[in-house]
XYZ file of C-alpha atoms in Angstrom:
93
model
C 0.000 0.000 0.000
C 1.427 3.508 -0.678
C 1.335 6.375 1.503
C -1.187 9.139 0.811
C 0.241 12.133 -0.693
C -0.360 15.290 2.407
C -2.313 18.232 0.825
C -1.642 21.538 2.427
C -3.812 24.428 2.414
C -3.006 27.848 3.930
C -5.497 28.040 6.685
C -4.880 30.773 8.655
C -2.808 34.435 7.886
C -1.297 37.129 10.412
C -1.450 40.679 9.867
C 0.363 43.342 11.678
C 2.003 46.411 11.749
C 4.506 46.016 14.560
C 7.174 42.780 13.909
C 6.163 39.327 15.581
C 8.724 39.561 18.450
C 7.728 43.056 19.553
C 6.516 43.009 23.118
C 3.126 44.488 21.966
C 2.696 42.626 18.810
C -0.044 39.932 20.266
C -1.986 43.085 21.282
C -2.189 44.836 17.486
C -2.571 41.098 15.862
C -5.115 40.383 12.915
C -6.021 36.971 12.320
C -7.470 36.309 8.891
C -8.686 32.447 9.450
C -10.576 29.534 7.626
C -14.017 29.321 9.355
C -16.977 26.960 7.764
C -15.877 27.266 4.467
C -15.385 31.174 4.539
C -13.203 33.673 5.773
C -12.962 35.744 8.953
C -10.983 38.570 10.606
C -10.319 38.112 14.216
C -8.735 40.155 17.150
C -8.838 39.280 20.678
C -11.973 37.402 20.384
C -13.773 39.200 18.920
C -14.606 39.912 14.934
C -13.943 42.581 12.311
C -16.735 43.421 10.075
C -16.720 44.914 6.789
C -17.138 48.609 8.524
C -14.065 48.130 10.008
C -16.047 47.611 13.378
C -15.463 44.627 16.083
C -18.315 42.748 16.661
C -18.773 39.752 18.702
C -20.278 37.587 16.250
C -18.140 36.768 13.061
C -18.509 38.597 9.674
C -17.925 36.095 6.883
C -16.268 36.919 3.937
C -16.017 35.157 0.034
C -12.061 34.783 0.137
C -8.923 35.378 1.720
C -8.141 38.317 -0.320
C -11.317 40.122 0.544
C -10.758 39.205 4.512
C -6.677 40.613 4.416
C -7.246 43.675 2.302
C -9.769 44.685 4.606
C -7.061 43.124 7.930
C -4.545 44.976 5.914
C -6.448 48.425 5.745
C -7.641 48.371 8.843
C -4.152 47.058 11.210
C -2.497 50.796 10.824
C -6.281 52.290 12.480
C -5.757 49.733 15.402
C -4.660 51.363 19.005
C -3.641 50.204 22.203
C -4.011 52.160 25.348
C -4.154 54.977 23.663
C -0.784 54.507 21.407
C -0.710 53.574 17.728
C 1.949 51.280 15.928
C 3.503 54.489 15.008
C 3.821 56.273 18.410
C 5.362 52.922 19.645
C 8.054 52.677 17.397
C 8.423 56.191 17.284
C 9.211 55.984 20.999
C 12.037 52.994 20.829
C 14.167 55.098 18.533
């Protein structure tokens, strides 16, 4: 009997405007994910819509691209305690 061959599909992206091992990074995260055949944009447990509002209940959308263009546009908005991804960096040089 031969081994199946593994199929891979991209399940899940991240999207943010601070680097992965910044302290803060977790906190400005965007995760486009797989859900139920669609796509969704989550932070922190809860959901971006397509107003660029979080919601608690998930917005789905056709296709990855839709769901990170819309992750994309909307993860330089994001703020945390008052900063932005630019006031943070700003202040560590």
């Amino acid at each position: 009997m031969t081994a199946p061959t593994p199929i891979v599909t991209v399940a899940a992206y991240a999207v943010n405007c601070l680097p992965d091992n910044h302290p803060l990074a977790a906190q400005f995260r965007l995760h486009v994910r797989r859900y139920r055949g669609s796509w969704v944009i989550e932070h922190q447990g809860e959901f971006l819509t397509s107003n660029q509002e979080l919601a608690l209940d998930p917005e789905l959308f056709d296709t990855a691209e839709h769901a990170l263009a819309l992750a994309t546009a909307h993860a330089p908005t994001m703020w945390f305690h008052g900063r932005q991804h630019a006031d943070i960096l700003q202040d560590e040089k």
